PDB file of C-alpha atoms in Angstrom:
ATOM      1  CA  MET G   1      99.977  64.395  89.641  1.00 57.00           C
ATOM      2  CA  HIS G   2     102.710  62.341  87.930  1.00 69.00           C
ATOM      3  CA  PRO G   3     103.826  63.983  84.546  1.00 72.00           C
ATOM      4  CA  PRO G   4     106.821  61.566  83.745  1.00 78.00           C
ATOM      5  CA  ILE G   5     104.541  58.393  84.024  1.00 82.00           C
ATOM      6  CA  TYR G   6     102.154  60.049  81.788  1.00 80.00           C
ATOM      7  CA  THR G   7     104.655  61.174  79.158  1.00 81.00           C
ATOM      8  CA  GLU G   8     106.388  57.792  79.134  1.00 84.00           C
ATOM      9  CA  ALA G   9     102.985  56.113  78.398  1.00 85.00           C
ATOM     10  CA  LEU G  10     102.315  58.303  75.638  1.00 84.00           C
ATOM     11  CA  LYS G  11     105.714  57.581  73.889  1.00 85.00           C
ATOM     12  CA  ARG G  12     105.170  53.884  74.398  1.00 88.00           C
ATOM     13  CA  SER G  13     101.701  54.492  72.474  1.00 88.00           C
ATOM     14  CA  GLY G  14     103.355  56.104  69.407  1.00 86.00           C
ATOM     15  CA  PHE G  15     102.892  59.846  70.337  1.00 84.00           C
ATOM     16  CA  ASN G  16     106.242  61.654  69.591  1.00 80.00           C
ATOM     17  CA  GLN G  17     104.978  65.237  70.807  1.00 77.00           C
ATOM     18  CA  THR G  18     106.273  66.791  74.137  1.00 75.00           C
ATOM     19  CA  PHE G  19     103.861  68.090  76.630  1.00 72.00           C
ATOM     20  CA  LYS G  20     104.036  70.646  79.133  1.00 74.00           C
ATOM     21  CA  PHE G  21     102.157  70.107  82.501  1.00 68.00           C
ATOM     22  CA  ASN G  22     100.647  73.124  84.365  1.00 70.00           C
ATOM     23  CA  LYS G  23     100.830  72.939  88.127  1.00 66.00           C
ATOM     24  CA  GLY G  24      97.915  75.462  88.446  1.00 63.00           C
ATOM     25  CA  LYS G  25      95.441  73.325  90.316  1.00 60.00           C
ATOM     26  CA  GLU G  26      98.091  71.867  92.479  1.00 56.00           C
ATOM     27  CA  GLU G  27      99.490  75.149  93.554  1.00 56.00           C
ATOM     28  CA  THR G  28      96.030  76.569  94.426  1.00 56.00           C
ATOM     29  CA  ILE G  29      95.434  73.525  96.783  1.00 55.00           C
ATOM     30  CA  LYS G  30      98.890  74.322  98.366  1.00 58.00           C
ATOM     31  CA  ASN G  31      97.963  78.069  98.821  1.00 61.00           C
ATOM     32  CA  LYS G  32      94.650  77.566 100.104  1.00 62.00           C
ATOM     33  CA  GLY G  33      95.825  77.663 103.828  1.00 63.00           C
ATOM     34  CA  SER G  34      97.691  81.064 103.377  1.00 68.00           C
ATOM     35  CA  ARG G  35      94.613  83.309 102.495  1.00 72.00           C
ATOM     36  CA  LYS G  36      94.459  86.879 103.352  1.00 76.00           C
ATOM     37  CA  LYS G  37      92.552  87.325 106.772  1.00 78.00           C
ATOM     38  CA  ARG G  38      89.805  89.931 106.763  1.00 78.00           C
ATOM     39  CA  ASN G  39      89.994  93.137 108.579  1.00 80.00           C
ATOM     40  CA  ARG G  40      87.258  93.847 110.828  1.00 78.00           C
ATOM     41  CA  LYS G  41      85.499  96.977 110.154  1.00 87.00           C
ATOM     42  CA  ILE G  42      85.949  99.114 113.335  1.00 90.00           C
ATOM     43  CA  THR G  43      84.709 102.723 113.871  1.00 91.00           C
ATOM     44  CA  TRP G  44      86.492 104.662 116.424  1.00 91.00           C
ATOM     45  CA  PHE G  45      84.978 107.328 118.465  1.00 91.00           C
ATOM     46  CA  ASN G  46      87.670 109.722 119.966  1.00 90.00           C
ATOM     47  CA  PRO G  47      86.195 112.459 122.128  1.00 89.00           C
ATOM     48  CA  PRO G  48      88.814 114.846 123.510  1.00 86.00           C
ATOM     49  CA  PHE G  49      89.945 114.241 127.002  1.00 85.00           C
ATOM     50  CA  SER G  50      89.530 116.931 129.837  1.00 84.00           C
ATOM     51  CA  GLY G  51      90.036 116.560 133.403  1.00 84.00           C
ATOM     52  CA  ASN G  52      87.223 119.081 134.009  1.00 89.00           C
ATOM     53  CA  VAL G  53      84.598 116.530 132.817  1.00 88.00           C
ATOM     54  CA  SER G  54      83.356 114.035 135.309  1.00 91.00           C
ATOM     55  CA  THR G  55      80.977 112.130 133.047  1.00 92.00           C
ATOM     56  CA  ASN G  56      81.944 108.904 131.549  1.00 92.00           C
ATOM     57  CA  VAL G  57      81.316 110.078 127.902  1.00 92.00           C
ATOM     58  CA  ALA G  58      82.237 106.678 126.371  1.00 91.00           C
ATOM     59  CA  LYS G  59      79.813 104.690 128.583  1.00 93.00           C
ATOM     60  CA  ILE G  60      77.126 107.179 127.540  1.00 94.00           C
ATOM     61  CA  PHE G  61      77.907 107.034 123.924  1.00 93.00           C
ATOM     62  CA  LEU G  62      77.772 103.123 123.709  1.00 93.00           C
ATOM     63  CA  SER G  63      74.535 103.001 125.491  1.00 93.00           C
ATOM     64  CA  MET G  64      73.254 105.624 122.980  1.00 93.00           C
ATOM     65  CA  ILE G  65      74.291 103.248 120.138  1.00 92.00           C
ATOM     66  CA  ASP G  66      72.562 100.315 121.874  1.00 92.00           C
ATOM     67  CA  ARG G  67      69.407 102.364 122.567  1.00 92.00           C
ATOM     68  CA  HIS G  68      69.199 103.835 119.106  1.00 92.00           C
ATOM     69  CA  PHE G  69      70.329 100.847 116.867  1.00 91.00           C
ATOM     70  CA  PRO G  70      68.510  97.565 118.395  1.00 91.00           C
ATOM     71  CA  LYS G  71      69.003  94.165 116.697  1.00 90.00           C
ATOM     72  CA  ALA G  72      65.807  95.005 114.395  1.00 91.00           C
ATOM     73  CA  ASN G  73      67.570  98.131 112.761  1.00 91.00           C
ATOM     74  CA  ARG G  74      68.960  97.579 109.515  1.00 91.00           C
ATOM     75  CA  HIS G  75      72.245  99.684 110.462  1.00 90.00           C
ATOM     76  CA  GLN G  76      72.803  97.340 113.590  1.00 89.00           C
ATOM     77  CA  LYS G  77      75.239  95.219 111.625  1.00 87.00           C
ATOM     78  CA  ILE G  78      77.526  98.280 111.265  1.00 88.00           C
ATOM     79  CA  LEU G  79      76.633 100.207 114.417  1.00 88.00           C
ATOM     80  CA  ASN G  80      76.926  98.069 117.404  1.00 88.00           C
ATOM     81  CA  GLY G  81      79.110  97.744 120.673  1.00 86.00           C
ATOM     82  CA  ASP G  82      81.453  95.226 118.920  1.00 88.00           C
ATOM     83  CA  SER G  83      82.348  97.347 115.865  1.00 90.00           C
ATOM     84  CA  ILE G  84      82.696 100.844 117.622  1.00 92.00           C
ATOM     85  CA  LYS G  85      85.473 101.283 119.734  1.00 92.00           C
ATOM     86  CA  VAL G  86      86.120 104.315 122.138  1.00 92.00           C
ATOM     87  CA  SER G  87      89.273 106.044 122.898  1.00 91.00           C
ATOM     88  CA  TYR G  88      89.955 109.375 124.543  1.00 87.00           C
ATOM     89  CA  GLY G  89      92.050 111.680 122.403  1.00 82.00           C
ATOM     90  CA  CYS G  90      94.864 113.447 124.149  1.00 80.00           C
ATOM     91  CA  ILE G  91      96.658 116.253 122.419  1.00 77.00           C
ATOM     92  CA  PRO G  92      99.482 118.263 123.772  1.00 78.00           C
ATOM     93  CA  ASN G  93      99.414 122.092 124.738  1.00 81.00           C
ATOM     94  CA  PHE G  94      99.591 123.842 121.435  1.00 84.00           C
ATOM     95  CA  ASN G  95     102.092 126.325 122.959  1.00 89.00           C
ATOM     96  CA  GLN G  96     104.281 123.307 123.810  1.00 89.00           C
ATOM     97  CA  THR G  97     104.175 122.073 120.370  1.00 89.00           C
ATOM     98  CA  ILE G  98     105.073 125.316 118.822  1.00 93.00           C
ATOM     99  CA  TRP G  99     108.113 125.544 121.262  1.00 94.00           C
ATOM    100  CA  ASN G 100     109.258 121.887 120.415  1.00 93.00           C
ATOM    101  CA  HIS G 101     109.088 122.822 116.737  1.00 94.00           C
ATOM    102  CA  ASN G 102     111.127 125.864 117.147  1.00 94.00           C
ATOM    103  CA  ASN G 103     113.702 124.017 119.287  1.00 93.00           C
ATOM    104  CA  ILE G 104     114.234 121.597 116.555  1.00 92.00           C
ATOM    105  CA  LEU G 105     114.782 124.186 114.063  1.00 91.00           C
ATOM    106  CA  LEU G 106     117.300 126.095 116.164  1.00 91.00           C
ATOM    107  CA  LYS G 107     119.279 122.924 116.770  1.00 89.00           C
ATOM    108  CA  GLN G 108     119.602 122.448 113.162  1.00 86.00           C
ATOM    109  CA  HIS G 109     120.533 126.060 112.789  1.00 82.00           C
ATOM    110  CA  ARG G 110     123.320 125.773 115.411  1.00 82.00           C
ATOM    111  CA  ASN G 111     124.758 122.553 114.062  1.00 78.00           C
ATOM    112  CA  GLU G 112     125.142 123.964 110.664  1.00 74.00           C
ATOM    113  CA  LYS G 113     128.847 124.375 109.745  1.00 71.00           C
ATOM    114  CA  ALA G 114     129.791 127.984 108.643  1.00 67.00           C
ATOM    115  CA  PRO G 115     130.788 127.968 104.853  1.00 68.00           C
ATOM    116  CA  ALA G 116     134.440 127.717 104.634  1.00 72.00           C
ATOM    117  CA  GLU G 117     136.336 130.955 103.330  1.00 75.00           C
ATOM    118  CA  THR G 118     137.488 130.611  99.764  1.00 78.00           C
ATOM    119  CA  THR G 119     141.043 131.267  99.387  1.00 81.00           C
ATOM    120  CA  CYS G 120     141.184 131.044  95.247  1.00 84.00           C
ATOM    121  CA  ASN G 121     138.843 132.309  92.646  1.00 82.00           C
ATOM    122  CA  CYS G 122     140.855 131.407  89.763  1.00 84.00           C
ATOM    123  CA  ARG G 123     139.042 129.915  86.913  1.00 84.00           C
ATOM    124  CA  GLN G 124     141.470 126.944  86.778  1.00 84.00           C
ATOM    125  CA  LYS G 125     142.154 126.177  90.512  1.00 80.00           C
ATOM    126  CA  GLU G 126     144.837 123.382  89.477  1.00 83.00           C
ATOM    127  CA  ASN G 127     146.880 125.983  87.864  1.00 85.00           C
ATOM    128  CA  CYS G 128     146.819 128.535  90.450  1.00 84.00           C
ATOM    129  CA  SER G 129     150.413 130.261  90.682  1.00 81.00           C
ATOM    130  CA  MET G 130     149.707 130.800  94.380  1.00 80.00           C
ATOM    131  CA  GLU G 131     148.855 127.258  95.000  1.00 82.00           C
ATOM    132  CA  GLY G 132     145.169 128.040  95.856  1.00 80.00           C
ATOM    133  CA  HIS G 133     145.982 130.792  98.466  1.00 79.00           C
ATOM    134  CA  CYS G 134     145.909 133.995  95.867  1.00 81.00           C
ATOM    135  CA  LEU G 135     142.907 135.432  98.124  1.00 81.00           C
ATOM    136  CA  TYR G 136     143.807 136.833 101.471  1.00 76.00           C
ATOM    137  CA  LYS G 137     142.148 139.197 104.057  1.00 79.00           C
ATOM    138  CA  ALA G 138     144.081 142.307 104.998  1.00 83.00           C
ATOM    139  CA  THR G 139     143.362 144.947 107.585  1.00 88.00           C
ATOM    140  CA  VAL G 140     144.696 148.466 106.778  1.00 88.00           C
ATOM    141  CA  THR G 141     144.864 151.136 109.596  1.00 89.00           C
ATOM    142  CA  GLU G 142     145.061 154.849 108.651  1.00 88.00           C
ATOM    143  CA  THR G 143     147.622 156.548 110.859  1.00 86.00           C
ATOM    144  CA  LYS G 144     145.985 160.026 111.059  1.00 86.00           C
ATOM    145  CA  THR G 145     142.469 158.889 112.116  1.00 88.00           C
ATOM    146  CA  ASN G 146     143.380 155.486 113.358  1.00 85.00           C
ATOM    147  CA  LYS G 147     140.503 154.097 111.077  1.00 88.00           C
ATOM    148  CA  GLN G 148     140.688 150.550 110.128  1.00 86.00           C
ATOM    149  CA  GLU G 149     139.468 148.947 106.986  1.00 86.00           C
ATOM    150  CA  THR G 150     139.372 145.357 105.871  1.00 81.00           C
ATOM    151  CA  TYR G 151     140.167 144.382 102.383  1.00 75.00           C
ATOM    152  CA  MET G 152     139.796 140.773 100.574  1.00 64.00           C
TER     153      MET G 152
END
């Protein structure tokens, strides 16, 4: 499409209006190749894995699908060997999962910094007469009973 050629021809013919050209059709032709690809509709069968089971569960399951949903069946489009995938599900020991979670929480607790002790409780900390050190900790020992008390 060549908009400048057409507008120039219109001006020579006596039309003084300006026209705006939409590139709608041209853009759709360019974007035709960048369509979204369709996702395959896959159904997963995840039986739990166990070392005690010697039967090939996946093979039996897929053979049952083939036997019970032949090509003449109306559900064969959805339930066939190409649209159903099998994967054994393995989950860790539940006791191990709890232990790992508790360790994560304990590591976070150990890494927390202890809150810094306040050394000033003045309302206007900038105007403290003791330069922010008006609170202190003192230990008093009674001489008769040798009893110690800590004051803040």
